[in-house]
Amino acid sequence: MSQKVTDLVAELLTDILEKHQLELVDVEYVKEGKNWFLRVFIDKDAGVDIEECSVVSEQLSEKLDETDPIPHVYFLEVSSPGAERPLKNEKDFLKSIGKHVNVKTYEPIEGSKEFEGTMLSYDPTEIKLSIKIKTRTKEITIPTEKVAKARLAVTFS
């Protein structure tokens, strides 16, 4: 059921986000403890503020009330994905070239399942990262079908 809900919510958001020149990053519909949460993550190049999140929340809430796709009580949260934004699609990966990212894989590559470094390139079949191991820099290629999760990573200098 949660996949259907997330797909429907993404569809309901299309016009709202277009009108406000915002982008949908992700939709989650999850149960935590005994509560259900519908989480919507939105963004734009300059970042989103609380006012934009509030407007999207109100407009989405109205549409959800009309269509009533969720049969039980849930909490609606609309927010920015934050500094460690998840990379979900090709557009996200392409925008992240040259940025610091964290990539987790389904199976080990060269003995590791987690990599953090600068994304050098992306194509639909692989990601290239420049990672630092102690004092040396190394380039690693990760096949995209092995990527479990990827996100921007915050670095502290």
CSV table of N, CA and C in Angstrom, one decimal:
chain,number,residue,atom,x,y,z
A,1,MET,N,0.8,-1.2,0.0
A,1,MET,CA,0.0,0.0,0.0
A,1,MET,C,0.9,1.3,0.0
A,2,SER,N,2.0,1.3,0.7
A,2,SER,CA,2.8,2.5,0.8
A,2,SER,C,3.3,3.0,-0.5
A,3,GLN,N,3.6,2.0,-1.5
A,3,GLN,CA,4.1,2.4,-2.8
A,3,GLN,C,3.0,3.2,-3.5
A,4,LYS,N,1.8,2.6,-3.4
A,4,LYS,CA,0.6,3.3,-4.1
A,4,LYS,C,0.4,4.7,-3.5
A,5,VAL,N,0.5,4.9,-2.2
A,5,VAL,CA,0.3,6.2,-1.6
A,5,VAL,C,1.4,7.1,-2.0
A,6,THR,N,2.6,6.7,-2.1
A,6,THR,CA,3.7,7.6,-2.5
A,6,THR,C,3.6,8.0,-3.9
A,7,ASP,N,3.2,7.1,-4.8
A,7,ASP,CA,3.0,7.4,-6.2
A,7,ASP,C,1.8,8.4,-6.4
A,8,LEU,N,0.7,8.2,-5.6
A,8,LEU,CA,-0.4,9.1,-5.7
A,8,LEU,C,-0.1,10.5,-5.2
A,9,VAL,N,0.7,10.6,-4.1
A,9,VAL,CA,1.1,11.8,-3.5
A,9,VAL,C,2.0,12.6,-4.5
A,10,ALA,N,2.9,11.9,-5.1
A,10,ALA,CA,3.8,12.5,-6.1
A,10,ALA,C,3.0,13.1,-7.2
A,11,GLU,N,1.9,12.4,-7.6
A,11,GLU,CA,1.1,12.9,-8.7
A,11,GLU,C,0.3,14.1,-8.3
A,12,LEU,N,-0.2,14.1,-7.0
A,12,LEU,CA,-1.0,15.2,-6.5
A,12,LEU,C,-0.1,16.5,-6.4
A,13,LEU,N,1.2,16.2,-6.1
A,13,LEU,CA,2.1,17.3,-5.9
A,13,LEU,C,2.6,18.0,-7.2
A,14,THR,N,2.4,17.4,-8.3
A,14,THR,CA,3.0,17.9,-9.6
A,14,THR,C,2.6,19.3,-9.9
A,15,ASP,N,1.3,19.6,-9.9
A,15,ASP,CA,0.8,21.0,-10.2
A,15,ASP,C,1.2,22.0,-9.1
A,16,ILE,N,1.1,21.6,-7.8
A,16,ILE,CA,1.5,22.4,-6.7
A,16,ILE,C,3.0,22.9,-6.8
A,17,LEU,N,3.8,21.9,-7.0
A,17,LEU,CA,5.3,22.2,-7.1
A,17,LEU,C,5.6,23.0,-8.3
A,18,GLU,N,5.0,22.7,-9.4
A,18,GLU,CA,5.2,23.4,-10.7
A,18,GLU,C,4.9,24.9,-10.5
A,19,LYS,N,3.7,25.1,-9.9
A,19,LYS,CA,3.2,26.5,-9.6
A,19,LYS,C,4.2,27.3,-8.8
A,20,HIS,N,4.9,26.7,-7.8
A,20,HIS,CA,5.8,27.4,-6.9
A,20,HIS,C,7.3,27.2,-7.3
A,21,GLN,N,7.5,26.6,-8.5
A,21,GLN,CA,8.8,26.4,-9.0
A,21,GLN,C,9.7,25.6,-8.0
A,22,LEU,N,9.1,24.5,-7.5
A,22,LEU,CA,9.8,23.6,-6.6
A,22,LEU,C,10.0,22.3,-7.2
A,23,GLU,N,10.9,21.5,-6.6
A,23,GLU,CA,11.1,20.1,-7.1
A,23,GLU,C,10.8,19.1,-6.0
A,24,LEU,N,10.3,18.0,-6.4
A,24,LEU,CA,10.0,16.9,-5.5
A,24,LEU,C,11.3,16.1,-5.4
A,25,VAL,N,11.8,15.9,-4.2
A,25,VAL,CA,13.0,15.1,-3.9
A,25,VAL,C,12.6,13.7,-3.6
A,26,ASP,N,11.6,13.6,-2.7
A,26,ASP,CA,11.2,12.2,-2.2
A,26,ASP,C,9.8,12.3,-1.5
A,27,VAL,N,9.2,11.2,-1.5
A,27,VAL,CA,7.9,11.0,-0.7
A,27,VAL,C,8.1,9.7,0.1
A,28,GLU,N,7.9,9.7,1.4
A,28,GLU,CA,8.0,8.5,2.2
A,28,GLU,C,6.6,8.4,2.9
A,29,TYR,N,6.2,7.1,3.0
A,29,TYR,CA,5.0,6.8,3.7
A,29,TYR,C,5.4,5.6,4.6
A,30,VAL,N,5.6,5.9,5.9
A,30,VAL,CA,6.2,4.9,6.8
A,30,VAL,C,5.5,4.9,8.2
A,31,LYS,N,5.5,3.7,8.8
A,31,LYS,CA,5.0,3.5,10.1
A,31,LYS,C,6.1,3.5,11.1
A,32,GLU,N,6.0,4.4,12.1
A,32,GLU,CA,7.0,4.5,13.1
A,32,GLU,C,6.3,4.3,14.5
A,33,GLY,N,6.6,3.2,15.1
A,33,GLY,CA,5.8,2.9,16.3
A,33,GLY,C,4.4,2.6,15.9
A,34,LYS,N,3.4,3.3,16.5
A,34,LYS,CA,2.0,3.1,16.1
A,34,LYS,C,1.5,4.2,15.2
A,35,ASN,N,2.4,5.1,14.9
A,35,ASN,CA,2.0,6.2,14.0
A,35,ASN,C,2.5,6.1,12.6
A,36,TRP,N,1.6,6.6,11.7
A,36,TRP,CA,2.0,6.7,10.3
A,36,TRP,C,2.4,8.1,9.9
A,37,PHE,N,3.4,8.2,9.1
A,37,PHE,CA,3.9,9.5,8.6
A,37,PHE,C,4.0,9.5,7.1
A,38,LEU,N,3.5,10.6,6.6
A,38,LEU,CA,3.6,10.9,5.1
A,38,LEU,C,4.6,12.1,5.1
A,39,ARG,N,5.8,11.8,4.6
A,39,ARG,CA,6.8,12.8,4.5
A,39,ARG,C,7.1,13.2,3.1
A,40,VAL,N,7.1,14.5,2.8
A,40,VAL,CA,7.4,15.0,1.5
A,40,VAL,C,8.6,15.9,1.6
A,41,PHE,N,9.6,15.7,0.7
A,41,PHE,CA,10.8,16.5,0.7
A,41,PHE,C,10.8,17.3,-0.6
A,42,ILE,N,10.9,18.6,-0.4
A,42,ILE,CA,10.9,19.5,-1.6
A,42,ILE,C,12.2,20.3,-1.6
A,43,ASP,N,12.5,20.9,-2.8
A,43,ASP,CA,13.7,21.7,-2.8
A,43,ASP,C,13.7,22.5,-4.1
A,44,LYS,N,14.7,23.4,-4.2
A,44,LYS,CA,14.9,24.2,-5.4
A,44,LYS,C,16.4,24.7,-5.2
A,45,ASP,N,17.0,25.2,-6.3
A,45,ASP,CA,18.4,25.5,-6.3
A,45,ASP,C,18.8,26.4,-5.1
A,46,ALA,N,18.0,27.3,-4.8
A,46,ALA,CA,18.4,28.3,-3.7
A,46,ALA,C,18.0,27.7,-2.3
A,47,GLY,N,17.4,26.5,-2.3
A,47,GLY,CA,16.9,26.0,-1.1
A,47,GLY,C,15.5,26.4,-0.8
A,48,VAL,N,14.8,25.7,0.1
A,48,VAL,CA,13.4,26.1,0.4
A,48,VAL,C,13.4,26.6,1.9
A,49,ASP,N,12.4,27.5,2.1
A,49,ASP,CA,12.2,28.0,3.5
A,49,ASP,C,10.9,27.4,4.1
A,50,ILE,N,10.7,27.8,5.3
A,50,ILE,CA,9.6,27.2,6.1
A,50,ILE,C,8.2,27.7,5.5
A,51,GLU,N,8.2,28.9,4.9
A,51,GLU,CA,7.0,29.4,4.3
A,51,GLU,C,6.6,28.6,3.1
A,52,GLU,N,7.6,28.2,2.3
A,52,GLU,CA,7.3,27.4,1.1
A,52,GLU,C,6.8,26.0,1.5
A,53,CYS,N,7.4,25.4,2.6
A,53,CYS,CA,7.0,24.1,3.1
A,53,CYS,C,5.6,24.2,3.6
A,54,SER,N,5.2,25.3,4.3
A,54,SER,CA,3.9,25.5,4.8
A,54,SER,C,2.9,25.6,3.7
A,55,VAL,N,3.1,26.3,2.6
A,55,VAL,CA,2.2,26.5,1.5
A,55,VAL,C,2.0,25.2,0.8
A,56,VAL,N,3.0,24.4,0.6
A,56,VAL,CA,2.9,23.1,-0.1
A,56,VAL,C,2.1,22.2,0.8
A,57,SER,N,2.4,22.2,2.1
A,57,SER,CA,1.7,21.3,3.1
A,57,SER,C,0.2,21.6,3.1
A,58,GLU,N,-0.2,22.9,3.1
A,58,GLU,CA,-1.6,23.3,3.1
A,58,GLU,C,-2.3,22.9,1.8
A,59,GLN,N,-1.7,23.1,0.7
A,59,GLN,CA,-2.3,22.8,-0.6
A,59,GLN,C,-2.3,21.3,-0.8
A,60,LEU,N,-1.3,20.5,-0.4
A,60,LEU,CA,-1.4,19.1,-0.5
A,60,LEU,C,-2.4,18.5,0.4
A,61,SER,N,-2.5,19.1,1.6
A,61,SER,CA,-3.5,18.6,2.6
A,61,SER,C,-4.9,18.7,2.0
A,62,GLU,N,-5.2,19.8,1.3
A,62,GLU,CA,-6.5,20.0,0.7
A,62,GLU,C,-6.8,18.9,-0.3
A,63,LYS,N,-5.8,18.6,-1.2
A,63,LYS,CA,-5.9,17.6,-2.2
A,63,LYS,C,-6.1,16.2,-1.6
A,64,LEU,N,-5.3,16.0,-0.5
A,64,LEU,CA,-5.5,14.7,0.2
A,64,LEU,C,-6.8,14.5,0.8
A,65,ASP,N,-7.4,15.6,1.3
A,65,ASP,CA,-8.7,15.5,1.9
A,65,ASP,C,-9.8,15.2,0.8
A,66,GLU,N,-9.6,15.7,-0.4
A,66,GLU,CA,-10.5,15.5,-1.5
A,66,GLU,C,-10.4,14.0,-2.0
A,67,THR,N,-9.2,13.5,-2.2
A,67,THR,CA,-9.0,12.2,-2.7
A,67,THR,C,-9.1,11.1,-1.6
A,68,ASP,N,-8.7,11.4,-0.4
A,68,ASP,CA,-8.8,10.5,0.8
A,68,ASP,C,-8.2,9.2,0.5
A,69,PRO,N,-6.9,9.1,0.1
A,69,PRO,CA,-6.2,7.9,-0.3
A,69,PRO,C,-5.7,7.0,0.9
A,70,ILE,N,-5.7,7.6,2.1
A,70,ILE,CA,-5.2,7.0,3.3
A,70,ILE,C,-6.3,6.7,4.3
A,71,PRO,N,-6.6,5.5,4.6
A,71,PRO,CA,-7.8,5.1,5.4
A,71,PRO,C,-7.6,5.4,6.9
A,72,HIS,N,-6.4,5.7,7.3
A,72,HIS,CA,-6.2,5.9,8.8
A,72,HIS,C,-5.5,7.2,9.1
A,73,VAL,N,-5.4,7.5,10.3
A,73,VAL,CA,-4.8,8.7,10.8
A,73,VAL,C,-3.3,8.7,10.5
A,74,TYR,N,-2.7,9.8,10.0
A,74,TYR,CA,-1.3,9.9,9.7
A,74,TYR,C,-0.9,11.4,9.9
A,75,PHE,N,0.4,11.6,10.0
A,75,PHE,CA,1.0,12.9,10.1
A,75,PHE,C,1.6,13.3,8.8
A,76,LEU,N,1.3,14.5,8.3
A,76,LEU,CA,1.9,15.0,7.1
A,76,LEU,C,3.0,15.9,7.4
A,77,GLU,N,4.2,15.7,6.9
A,77,GLU,CA,5.4,16.5,7.1
A,77,GLU,C,5.9,16.9,5.7
A,78,VAL,N,6.1,18.2,5.5
A,78,VAL,CA,6.7,18.7,4.3
A,78,VAL,C,8.0,19.5,4.7
A,79,SER,N,9.1,19.1,4.1
A,79,SER,CA,10.3,19.8,4.5
A,79,SER,C,11.4,19.7,3.4
A,80,SER,N,12.5,20.4,3.7
A,80,SER,CA,13.6,20.4,2.8
A,80,SER,C,14.4,19.0,3.1
A,81,PRO,N,15.1,18.5,2.1
A,81,PRO,CA,15.8,17.3,2.3
A,81,PRO,C,17.1,17.5,3.2
A,82,GLY,N,17.4,18.8,3.4
A,82,GLY,CA,18.6,19.1,4.2
A,82,GLY,C,19.9,19.0,3.4
A,83,ALA,N,21.0,19.3,4.2
A,83,ALA,CA,22.3,19.4,3.5
A,83,ALA,C,22.7,18.0,3.0
A,84,GLU,N,22.3,16.9,3.6
A,84,GLU,CA,22.7,15.6,3.1
A,84,GLU,C,21.5,15.0,2.3
A,85,ARG,N,21.1,15.7,1.3
A,85,ARG,CA,20.0,15.4,0.4
A,85,ARG,C,20.3,14.0,-0.3
A,86,PRO,N,19.3,13.2,-0.3
A,86,PRO,CA,19.4,11.9,-1.0
A,86,PRO,C,19.5,12.1,-2.5
A,87,LEU,N,20.3,11.2,-3.2
A,87,LEU,CA,20.4,11.3,-4.6
A,87,LEU,C,19.5,10.1,-5.1
A,88,LYS,N,18.4,10.4,-5.8
A,88,LYS,CA,17.4,9.4,-6.1
A,88,LYS,C,17.3,9.1,-7.6
A,89,ASN,N,17.7,10.1,-8.5
A,89,ASN,CA,17.5,9.8,-9.9
A,89,ASN,C,18.7,10.4,-10.7
A,90,GLU,N,18.6,10.2,-12.0
A,90,GLU,CA,19.7,10.6,-12.8
A,90,GLU,C,20.0,12.1,-12.7
A,91,LYS,N,19.0,12.9,-12.6
A,91,LYS,CA,19.1,14.4,-12.5
A,91,LYS,C,19.9,14.7,-11.2
A,92,ASP,N,19.5,14.1,-10.1
A,92,ASP,CA,20.2,14.3,-8.8
A,92,ASP,C,21.7,14.0,-8.9
A,93,PHE,N,22.0,12.8,-9.5
A,93,PHE,CA,23.4,12.4,-9.7
A,93,PHE,C,24.2,13.4,-10.6
A,94,LEU,N,23.6,13.8,-11.7
A,94,LEU,CA,24.3,14.7,-12.6
A,94,LEU,C,24.6,16.1,-11.9
A,95,LYS,N,23.6,16.6,-11.1
A,95,LYS,CA,23.8,17.8,-10.4
A,95,LYS,C,24.9,17.7,-9.3
A,96,SER,N,25.2,16.5,-8.9
A,96,SER,CA,26.1,16.3,-7.8
A,96,SER,C,27.6,16.0,-8.3
A,97,ILE,N,27.8,16.1,-9.6
A,97,ILE,CA,29.2,15.9,-10.1
A,97,ILE,C,30.0,17.1,-9.5
A,98,GLY,N,31.1,16.7,-9.0
A,98,GLY,CA,32.0,17.8,-8.4
A,98,GLY,C,31.7,18.0,-6.9
A,99,LYS,N,30.7,17.4,-6.4
A,99,LYS,CA,30.3,17.6,-5.0
A,99,LYS,C,30.7,16.4,-4.1
A,100,HIS,N,30.7,16.6,-2.8
A,100,HIS,CA,31.1,15.5,-1.9
A,100,HIS,C,29.9,14.6,-1.7
A,101,VAL,N,30.0,13.3,-1.8
A,101,VAL,CA,28.8,12.4,-1.7
A,101,VAL,C,29.2,11.2,-0.9
A,102,ASN,N,28.2,10.5,-0.4
A,102,ASN,CA,28.3,9.3,0.4
A,102,ASN,C,27.5,8.3,-0.4
A,103,VAL,N,28.1,7.1,-0.7
A,103,VAL,CA,27.5,6.1,-1.5
A,103,VAL,C,27.6,4.8,-0.7
A,104,LYS,N,26.4,4.1,-0.5
A,104,LYS,CA,26.4,2.8,0.1
A,104,LYS,C,26.0,1.8,-0.9
A,105,THR,N,26.7,0.6,-0.9
A,105,THR,CA,26.4,-0.4,-1.9
A,105,THR,C,25.8,-1.7,-1.3
A,106,TYR,N,25.1,-2.4,-2.2
A,106,TYR,CA,24.5,-3.7,-1.7
A,106,TYR,C,25.5,-4.7,-1.4
A,107,GLU,N,26.6,-4.7,-2.1
A,107,GLU,CA,27.7,-5.7,-1.8
A,107,GLU,C,29.0,-5.0,-1.9
A,108,PRO,N,30.0,-5.6,-1.2
A,108,PRO,CA,31.3,-4.9,-1.2
A,108,PRO,C,32.0,-4.7,-2.5
A,109,ILE,N,32.6,-3.6,-2.7
A,109,ILE,CA,33.5,-3.3,-3.8
A,109,ILE,C,34.8,-3.0,-3.2
A,110,GLU,N,35.8,-3.7,-3.7
A,110,GLU,CA,37.2,-3.6,-3.1
A,110,GLU,C,37.2,-3.7,-1.6
A,111,GLY,N,36.3,-4.5,-1.1
A,111,GLY,CA,36.3,-4.8,0.4
A,111,GLY,C,35.5,-3.8,1.2
A,112,SER,N,34.8,-2.9,0.6
A,112,SER,CA,34.0,-1.9,1.3
A,112,SER,C,32.6,-1.8,0.7
A,113,LYS,N,31.6,-1.4,1.6
A,113,LYS,CA,30.2,-1.2,1.2
A,113,LYS,C,29.8,0.3,1.3
A,114,GLU,N,30.8,1.1,1.8
A,114,GLU,CA,30.5,2.6,1.9
A,114,GLU,C,31.6,3.4,1.5
A,115,PHE,N,31.3,4.4,0.7
A,115,PHE,CA,32.3,5.3,0.1
A,115,PHE,C,32.0,6.7,0.2
A,116,GLU,N,32.9,7.6,0.5
A,116,GLU,CA,32.7,9.0,0.6
A,116,GLU,C,33.8,9.7,-0.1
A,117,GLY,N,33.4,10.6,-1.0
A,117,GLY,CA,34.4,11.4,-1.7
A,117,GLY,C,33.7,12.3,-2.7
A,118,THR,N,34.5,12.8,-3.6
A,118,THR,CA,34.0,13.7,-4.7
A,118,THR,C,33.5,12.9,-5.9
A,119,MET,N,32.3,13.2,-6.3
A,119,MET,CA,31.8,12.5,-7.5
A,119,MET,C,32.5,13.1,-8.7
A,120,LEU,N,33.2,12.3,-9.5
A,120,LEU,CA,33.9,12.7,-10.7
A,120,LEU,C,33.0,12.7,-11.9
A,121,SER,N,32.2,11.6,-12.0
A,121,SER,CA,31.3,11.5,-13.2
A,121,SER,C,30.2,10.5,-12.8
A,122,TYR,N,29.2,10.6,-13.7
A,122,TYR,CA,28.0,9.7,-13.6
A,122,TYR,C,27.5,9.4,-15.0
A,123,ASP,N,27.1,8.2,-15.2
A,123,ASP,CA,26.3,7.8,-16.3
A,123,ASP,C,25.4,6.7,-15.9
A,124,PRO,N,24.4,6.3,-16.6
A,124,PRO,CA,23.4,5.4,-16.1
A,124,PRO,C,24.0,4.0,-15.7
A,125,THR,N,25.2,3.7,-16.0
A,125,THR,CA,25.8,2.4,-15.7
A,125,THR,C,26.8,2.5,-14.5
A,126,GLU,N,27.4,3.7,-14.3
A,126,GLU,CA,28.4,3.8,-13.2
A,126,GLU,C,28.6,5.2,-12.7
A,127,ILE,N,29.2,5.2,-11.4
A,127,ILE,CA,29.5,6.4,-10.8
A,127,ILE,C,31.0,6.3,-10.5
A,128,LYS,N,31.7,7.4,-10.7
A,128,LYS,CA,33.2,7.5,-10.4
A,128,LYS,C,33.4,8.5,-9.3
A,129,LEU,N,34.1,8.0,-8.3
A,129,LEU,CA,34.4,8.9,-7.1
A,129,LEU,C,35.9,9.0,-6.9
A,130,SER,N,36.3,10.1,-6.4
A,130,SER,CA,37.6,10.3,-5.9
A,130,SER,C,37.6,10.2,-4.4
A,131,ILE,N,38.1,9.1,-3.8
A,131,ILE,CA,38.1,9.0,-2.3
A,131,ILE,C,39.5,9.1,-1.7
A,132,LYS,N,39.5,9.5,-0.5
A,132,LYS,CA,40.8,9.7,0.2
A,132,LYS,C,40.9,8.5,1.2
A,133,ILE,N,42.1,7.8,1.1
A,133,ILE,CA,42.4,6.8,2.0
A,133,ILE,C,43.7,7.2,2.7
A,134,LYS,N,43.5,7.6,4.0
A,134,LYS,CA,44.6,8.2,4.8
A,134,LYS,C,45.2,9.4,4.0
A,135,THR,N,46.4,9.2,3.5
A,135,THR,CA,47.0,10.4,2.8
A,135,THR,C,47.0,10.3,1.3
A,136,ARG,N,46.4,9.2,0.8
A,136,ARG,CA,46.4,9.1,-0.7
A,136,ARG,C,45.0,9.2,-1.2
A,137,THR,N,44.9,9.7,-2.5
A,137,THR,CA,43.6,9.8,-3.2
A,137,THR,C,43.5,8.7,-4.2
A,138,LYS,N,42.3,8.1,-4.3
A,138,LYS,CA,42.1,6.9,-5.2
A,138,LYS,C,40.8,7.1,-5.9
A,139,GLU,N,40.8,6.7,-7.2
A,139,GLU,CA,39.5,6.8,-7.9
A,139,GLU,C,38.9,5.4,-7.9
A,140,ILE,N,37.5,5.4,-7.7
A,140,ILE,CA,36.8,4.1,-7.6
A,140,ILE,C,35.6,4.2,-8.5
A,141,THR,N,35.3,3.2,-9.2
A,141,THR,CA,34.1,3.1,-10.1
A,141,THR,C,33.1,2.2,-9.4
A,142,ILE,N,31.8,2.7,-9.3
A,142,ILE,CA,30.8,1.9,-8.6
A,142,ILE,C,29.7,1.7,-9.7
A,143,PRO,N,29.4,0.4,-10.0
A,143,PRO,CA,28.3,0.2,-11.0
A,143,PRO,C,26.9,0.7,-10.3
A,144,THR,N,26.1,1.4,-11.1
A,144,THR,CA,24.9,1.9,-10.5
A,144,THR,C,23.9,0.9,-10.0
A,145,GLU,N,23.9,-0.4,-10.5
A,145,GLU,CA,23.0,-1.4,-10.0
A,145,GLU,C,23.4,-1.9,-8.6
A,146,LYS,N,24.6,-1.5,-8.2
A,146,LYS,CA,25.1,-1.9,-6.9
A,146,LYS,C,24.9,-0.9,-5.8
A,147,VAL,N,24.3,0.3,-6.2
A,147,VAL,CA,24.1,1.4,-5.3
A,147,VAL,C,22.8,1.2,-4.5
A,148,ALA,N,23.0,1.1,-3.2
A,148,ALA,CA,21.8,0.9,-2.3
A,148,ALA,C,21.3,2.3,-1.9
A,149,LYS,N,22.1,3.2,-1.6
A,149,LYS,CA,21.8,4.6,-1.2
A,149,LYS,C,22.9,5.5,-1.6
A,150,ALA,N,22.5,6.7,-1.9
A,150,ALA,CA,23.5,7.8,-2.2
A,150,ALA,C,22.9,9.1,-1.7
A,151,ARG,N,23.8,9.9,-1.2
A,151,ARG,CA,23.4,11.3,-0.7
A,151,ARG,C,24.5,12.2,-0.8
A,152,LEU,N,24.2,13.5,-0.7
A,152,LEU,CA,25.2,14.5,-0.6
A,152,LEU,C,25.8,14.3,0.8
A,153,ALA,N,27.1,14.7,1.0
A,153,ALA,CA,27.7,14.5,2.3
A,153,ALA,C,28.3,15.9,2.7
A,154,VAL,N,28.1,16.2,3.9
A,154,VAL,CA,28.7,17.4,4.5
A,154,VAL,C,30.1,17.2,4.9
A,155,THR,N,31.0,18.1,4.5
A,155,THR,CA,32.4,18.0,4.9
A,155,THR,C,32.8,19.1,5.8
A,156,PHE,N,33.6,18.8,6.8
A,156,PHE,CA,34.1,19.8,7.7
A,156,PHE,C,35.6,20.0,7.5
A,157,SER,N,35.9,21.3,7.1
A,157,SER,CA,37.4,21.5,6.8
A,157,SER,C,38.1,22.0,8.1
